[in-house]
PDB file of N, CA and C in Angstrom:
ATOM      1  N   ARG C   1     -11.019  51.826   7.667  1.00 68.00           N
ATOM      2  CA  ARG C   1     -10.305  52.795   7.439  1.00 68.00           C
ATOM      3  C   ARG C   1     -12.348  54.237   7.348  1.00 68.00           C
ATOM      4  N   PRO C   2     -13.346  52.897   6.687  1.00 68.00           N
ATOM      5  CA  PRO C   2     -13.858  53.895   6.510  1.00 68.00           C
ATOM      6  C   PRO C   2     -15.248  54.208   7.739  1.00 68.00           C
ATOM      7  N   ARG C   3     -14.645  52.399   8.928  1.00 72.00           N
ATOM      8  CA  ARG C   3     -15.357  53.896  10.471  1.00 72.00           C
ATOM      9  C   ARG C   3     -15.295  55.080  10.219  1.00 72.00           C
ATOM     10  N   LEU C   4     -13.675  54.520  10.942  1.00 70.00           N
ATOM     11  CA  LEU C   4     -12.685  55.971  11.423  1.00 70.00           C
ATOM     12  C   LEU C   4     -14.150  57.224  10.878  1.00 70.00           C
ATOM     13  N   GLN C   5     -13.776  57.755   9.057  1.00 71.00           N
ATOM     14  CA  GLN C   5     -14.264  58.033   8.439  1.00 71.00           C
ATOM     15  C   GLN C   5     -15.519  58.523   9.141  1.00 71.00           C
ATOM     16  N   ALA C   6     -16.934  57.835   9.088  1.00 70.00           N
ATOM     17  CA  ALA C   6     -17.984  57.763   9.148  1.00 70.00           C
ATOM     18  C   ALA C   6     -17.795  58.655  10.616  1.00 70.00           C
ATOM     19  N   ASP C   7     -17.139  58.022  12.213  1.00 71.00           N
ATOM     20  CA  ASP C   7     -17.572  59.567  12.921  1.00 71.00           C
ATOM     21  C   ASP C   7     -16.057  60.150  12.933  1.00 71.00           C
ATOM     22  N   GLY C   8     -15.891  60.899  11.194  1.00 70.00           N
ATOM     23  CA  GLY C   8     -15.762  61.899  11.618  1.00 70.00           C
ATOM     24  C   GLY C   8     -13.861  61.917  12.293  1.00 70.00           C
ATOM     25  N   GLY C   9     -13.727  60.693  11.841  1.00 75.00           N
ATOM     26  CA  GLY C   9     -11.841  60.490  12.399  1.00 75.00           C
ATOM     27  C   GLY C   9     -11.181  59.714  10.818  1.00 75.00           C
ATOM     28  N   ASP C  10      -9.781  59.533  10.835  1.00 79.00           N
ATOM     29  CA  ASP C  10      -9.496  59.527  10.378  1.00 79.00           C
ATOM     30  C   ASP C  10      -7.713  58.839  10.311  1.00 79.00           C
ATOM     31  N   ILE C  11      -7.421  58.032  10.136  1.00 84.00           N
ATOM     32  CA  ILE C  11      -5.907  57.313  10.325  1.00 84.00           C
ATOM     33  C   ILE C  11      -5.157  57.322   9.083  1.00 84.00           C
ATOM     34  N   GLU C  12      -3.813  57.363   9.379  1.00 90.00           N
ATOM     35  CA  GLU C  12      -2.404  57.668   7.843  1.00 90.00           C
ATOM     36  C   GLU C  12      -1.938  56.465   8.898  1.00 90.00           C
ATOM     37  N   LEU C  13      -0.631  55.728   7.777  1.00 94.00           N
ATOM     38  CA  LEU C  13       0.235  54.773   7.915  1.00 94.00           C
ATOM     39  C   LEU C  13       1.652  56.075   7.897  1.00 94.00           C
ATOM     40  N   ILE C  14       2.390  56.080   8.672  1.00 96.00           N
ATOM     41  CA  ILE C  14       3.121  57.592   8.311  1.00 96.00           C
ATOM     42  C   ILE C  14       4.054  55.998   7.953  1.00 96.00           C
ATOM     43  N   ASP C  15       4.554  54.853   8.219  1.00 96.00           N
ATOM     44  CA  ASP C  15       6.088  54.115   8.220  1.00 96.00           C
ATOM     45  C   ASP C  15       5.816  53.121   9.031  1.00 96.00           C
ATOM     46  N   ILE C  16       6.891  52.251   8.158  1.00 97.00           N
ATOM     47  CA  ILE C  16       6.618  50.425   8.161  1.00 97.00           C
ATOM     48  C   ILE C  16       8.017  49.977   8.702  1.00 97.00           C
ATOM     49  N   ASP C  17       8.517  50.152   9.965  1.00 96.00           N
ATOM     50  CA  ASP C  17      10.222  49.939  10.206  1.00 96.00           C
ATOM     51  C   ASP C  17       9.744  48.074  10.802  1.00 96.00           C
ATOM     52  N   GLY C  18      10.721  46.915   9.889  1.00 96.00           N
ATOM     53  CA  GLY C  18      10.080  45.958  10.450  1.00 96.00           C
ATOM     54  C   GLY C  18       9.408  45.224  10.709  1.00 96.00           C
ATOM     55  N   ASN C  19       8.804  45.235  12.137  1.00 96.00           N
ATOM     56  CA  ASN C  19       7.604  44.895  12.616  1.00 96.00           C
ATOM     57  C   ASN C  19       7.131  46.081  13.215  1.00 96.00           C
ATOM     58  N   ARG C  20       7.535  47.142  13.022  1.00 97.00           N
ATOM     59  CA  ARG C  20       6.285  47.654  13.130  1.00 97.00           C
ATOM     60  C   ARG C  20       5.379  48.649  12.458  1.00 97.00           C
ATOM     61  N   VAL C  21       4.558  48.850  12.191  1.00 97.00           N
ATOM     62  CA  VAL C  21       3.394  50.042  11.912  1.00 97.00           C
ATOM     63  C   VAL C  21       3.379  51.379  13.349  1.00 97.00           C
ATOM     64  N   ILE C  22       3.881  52.036  12.437  1.00 96.00           N
ATOM     65  CA  ILE C  22       3.635  53.755  12.917  1.00 96.00           C
ATOM     66  C   ILE C  22       1.730  54.614  12.158  1.00 96.00           C
ATOM     67  N   VAL C  23       1.563  55.160  13.335  1.00 94.00           N
ATOM     68  CA  VAL C  23       0.225  55.046  12.438  1.00 94.00           C
ATOM     69  C   VAL C  23       0.264  56.178  12.796  1.00 94.00           C
ATOM     70  N   GLY C  24      -0.071  57.527  12.137  1.00 89.00           N
ATOM     71  CA  GLY C  24      -1.413  58.533  13.104  1.00 89.00           C
ATOM     72  C   GLY C  24      -2.305  58.749  13.035  1.00 89.00           C
ATOM     73  N   LEU C  25      -3.513  58.858  13.832  1.00 82.00           N
ATOM     74  CA  LEU C  25      -4.553  59.515  13.829  1.00 82.00           C
ATOM     75  C   LEU C  25      -4.523  60.602  13.087  1.00 82.00           C
ATOM     76  N   ARG C  26      -6.002  61.098  13.059  1.00 79.00           N
ATOM     77  CA  ARG C  26      -6.014  62.157  12.431  1.00 79.00           C
ATOM     78  C   ARG C  26      -7.387  62.478  12.577  1.00 79.00           C
ATOM     79  N   ALA C  27      -7.572  64.395  12.626  1.00 70.00           N
ATOM     80  CA  ALA C  27      -9.583  64.586  12.656  1.00 70.00           C
ATOM     81  C   ALA C  27      -9.626  64.721  13.934  1.00 70.00           C
ATOM     82  N   MET C  28     -11.415  63.686  14.103  1.00 62.00           N
ATOM     83  CA  MET C  28     -11.531  63.653  15.793  1.00 62.00           C
ATOM     84  C   MET C  28     -11.148  62.417  16.892  1.00 62.00           C
ATOM     85  N   CYS C  29     -10.201  61.558  15.680  1.00 63.00           N
ATOM     86  CA  CYS C  29      -9.718  60.415  16.679  1.00 63.00           C
ATOM     87  C   CYS C  29      -8.357  60.795  16.910  1.00 63.00           C
ATOM     88  N   VAL C  30      -8.070  62.313  16.801  1.00 68.00           N
ATOM     89  CA  VAL C  30      -6.663  62.163  17.903  1.00 68.00           C
ATOM     90  C   VAL C  30      -7.295  62.706  19.954  1.00 68.00           C
ATOM     91  N   GLU C  31      -8.379  63.343  19.126  1.00 70.00           N
ATOM     92  CA  GLU C  31      -8.339  63.135  20.795  1.00 70.00           C
ATOM     93  C   GLU C  31      -9.872  62.487  21.620  1.00 70.00           C
ATOM     94  N   CYS C  32      -9.881  61.637  21.147  1.00 69.00           N
ATOM     95  CA  CYS C  32     -11.038  60.291  20.322  1.00 69.00           C
ATOM     96  C   CYS C  32     -10.002  59.216  22.371  1.00 69.00           C
ATOM     97  N   PRO C  33     -11.557  59.270  23.551  1.00 69.00           N
ATOM     98  CA  PRO C  33     -10.938  58.398  24.548  1.00 69.00           C
ATOM     99  C   PRO C  33     -10.236  56.630  23.760  1.00 69.00           C
ATOM    100  N   MET C  34     -11.385  57.086  23.070  1.00 67.00           N
ATOM    101  CA  MET C  34     -11.237  54.648  22.325  1.00 67.00           C
ATOM    102  C   MET C  34      -9.426  54.415  21.111  1.00 67.00           C
ATOM    103  N   GLY C  35      -9.036  55.717  21.007  1.00 74.00           N
ATOM    104  CA  GLY C  35      -8.054  55.740  19.574  1.00 74.00           C
ATOM    105  C   GLY C  35      -7.099  54.361  20.521  1.00 74.00           C
ATOM    106  N   GLY C  36      -6.725  54.040  21.833  1.00 82.00           N
ATOM    107  CA  GLY C  36      -6.213  53.243  22.369  1.00 82.00           C
ATOM    108  C   GLY C  36      -6.644  52.349  21.585  1.00 82.00           C
ATOM    109  N   VAL C  37      -7.954  52.586  22.089  1.00 84.00           N
ATOM    110  CA  VAL C  37      -8.772  50.804  21.405  1.00 84.00           C
ATOM    111  C   VAL C  37      -8.924  50.494  19.915  1.00 84.00           C
ATOM    112  N   THR C  38      -8.921  51.151  18.963  1.00 86.00           N
ATOM    113  CA  THR C  38      -8.822  51.358  17.460  1.00 86.00           C
ATOM    114  C   THR C  38      -7.420  51.319  17.574  1.00 86.00           C
ATOM    115  N   ILE C  39      -6.291  51.688  17.804  1.00 90.00           N
ATOM    116  CA  ILE C  39      -4.814  51.016  18.008  1.00 90.00           C
ATOM    117  C   ILE C  39      -4.795  49.318  17.843  1.00 90.00           C
ATOM    118  N   GLU C  40      -5.029  49.132  19.151  1.00 93.00           N
ATOM    119  CA  GLU C  40      -5.418  47.598  19.179  1.00 93.00           C
ATOM    120  C   GLU C  40      -6.039  46.676  17.961  1.00 93.00           C
ATOM    121  N   GLY C  41      -7.303  47.348  18.416  1.00 90.00           N
ATOM    122  CA  GLY C  41      -8.078  46.561  16.309  1.00 90.00           C
ATOM    123  C   GLY C  41      -7.509  46.779  15.311  1.00 90.00           C
ATOM    124  N   ILE C  42      -7.043  47.499  15.237  1.00 91.00           N
ATOM    125  CA  ILE C  42      -5.895  47.488  13.738  1.00 91.00           C
ATOM    126  C   ILE C  42      -4.389  45.902  14.220  1.00 91.00           C
ATOM    127  N   GLN C  43      -4.316  46.197  15.110  1.00 96.00           N
ATOM    128  CA  GLN C  43      -2.807  45.258  15.198  1.00 96.00           C
ATOM    129  C   GLN C  43      -4.073  43.927  15.446  1.00 96.00           C
ATOM    130  N   GLU C  44      -4.056  43.705  15.782  1.00 96.00           N
ATOM    131  CA  GLU C  44      -4.989  42.318  15.642  1.00 96.00           C
ATOM    132  C   GLU C  44      -5.177  42.215  14.416  1.00 96.00           C
ATOM    133  N   LYS C  45      -5.778  42.711  13.708  1.00 93.00           N
ATOM    134  CA  LYS C  45      -6.228  42.029  12.343  1.00 93.00           C
ATOM    135  C   LYS C  45      -4.723  41.806  11.550  1.00 93.00           C
ATOM    136  N   LEU C  46      -4.226  43.399  11.791  1.00 96.00           N
ATOM    137  CA  LEU C  46      -2.767  42.946  11.010  1.00 96.00           C
ATOM    138  C   LEU C  46      -2.250  41.542  11.575  1.00 96.00           C
ATOM    139  N   ARG C  47      -1.806  41.243  12.552  1.00 97.00           N
ATOM    140  CA  ARG C  47      -1.770  40.150  13.967  1.00 97.00           C
ATOM    141  C   ARG C  47      -2.318  38.625  12.864  1.00 97.00           C
ATOM    142  N   GLU C  48      -3.685  39.538  12.292  1.00 97.00           N
ATOM    143  CA  GLU C  48      -4.172  38.013  11.846  1.00 97.00           C
ATOM    144  C   GLU C  48      -4.177  37.496  10.198  1.00 97.00           C
ATOM    145  N   LEU C  49      -3.862  38.453   9.390  1.00 97.00           N
ATOM    146  CA  LEU C  49      -3.623  38.878   8.634  1.00 97.00           C
ATOM    147  C   LEU C  49      -2.083  38.711   7.544  1.00 97.00           C
ATOM    148  N   VAL C  50      -0.920  39.769   8.626  1.00 96.00           N
ATOM    149  CA  VAL C  50      -0.219  39.598   8.248  1.00 96.00           C
ATOM    150  C   VAL C  50       0.899  38.621   8.786  1.00 96.00           C
ATOM    151  N   SER C  51       1.356  38.970  10.002  1.00 96.00           N
ATOM    152  CA  SER C  51       2.760  38.105  11.080  1.00 96.00           C
ATOM    153  C   SER C  51       1.637  38.639  12.194  1.00 96.00           C
ATOM    154  N   GLU C  52       1.653  37.425  13.366  1.00 97.00           N
ATOM    155  CA  GLU C  52       1.555  37.586  15.308  1.00 97.00           C
ATOM    156  C   GLU C  52       3.562  38.802  15.728  1.00 97.00           C
ATOM    157  N   ASP C  53       3.845  38.494  14.844  1.00 97.00           N
ATOM    158  CA  ASP C  53       4.808  39.704  15.227  1.00 97.00           C
ATOM    159  C   ASP C  53       3.908  41.369  15.316  1.00 97.00           C
ATOM    160  N   ILE C  54       3.735  41.237  14.498  1.00 97.00           N
ATOM    161  CA  ILE C  54       3.611  42.739  14.351  1.00 97.00           C
ATOM    162  C   ILE C  54       2.597  43.732  15.521  1.00 97.00           C
ATOM    163  N   VAL C  55       3.463  44.928  15.358  1.00 98.00           N
ATOM    164  CA  VAL C  55       2.749  46.228  16.803  1.00 98.00           C
ATOM    165  C   VAL C  55       2.544  47.527  15.671  1.00 98.00           C
ATOM    166  N   VAL C  56       1.263  47.528  16.763  1.00 97.00           N
ATOM    167  CA  VAL C  56       1.011  49.398  16.236  1.00 97.00           C
ATOM    168  C   VAL C  56       0.832  50.530  17.093  1.00 97.00           C
ATOM    169  N   GLU C  57       1.838  51.456  16.062  1.00 95.00           N
ATOM    170  CA  GLU C  57       1.907  52.269  17.248  1.00 95.00           C
ATOM    171  C   GLU C  57       1.072  53.545  16.559  1.00 95.00           C
ATOM    172  N   ALA C  58       1.186  54.007  17.238  1.00 91.00           N
ATOM    173  CA  ALA C  58       0.592  55.573  17.457  1.00 91.00           C
ATOM    174  C   ALA C  58       1.498  56.724  17.228  1.00 91.00           C
ATOM    175  N   GLN C  59       1.647  57.469  16.928  1.00 88.00           N
ATOM    176  CA  GLN C  59       2.206  58.528  16.147  1.00 88.00           C
ATOM    177  C   GLN C  59       1.650  60.181  16.366  1.00 88.00           C
TER     178      GLN C  59
END
C-alpha cells in the first residue's frame, strides 16, 4: 500500500468471501493502466503467504 500511495493511488479491502478477496482501487489507481498488474501482484503475494487458492478481484 505505501507504494500505491507514493504514486497518488490507494487500495481498499471491500470483502473476503471464502477464497475471494475483493478490493477497490482508489485515487490515481482507478484510471491507471497498471491496475491489473497491481491486482495480480497482490494476488501472488496472498497466494504465497496465505493460500494458493486465493483469488483477488477489483470492484
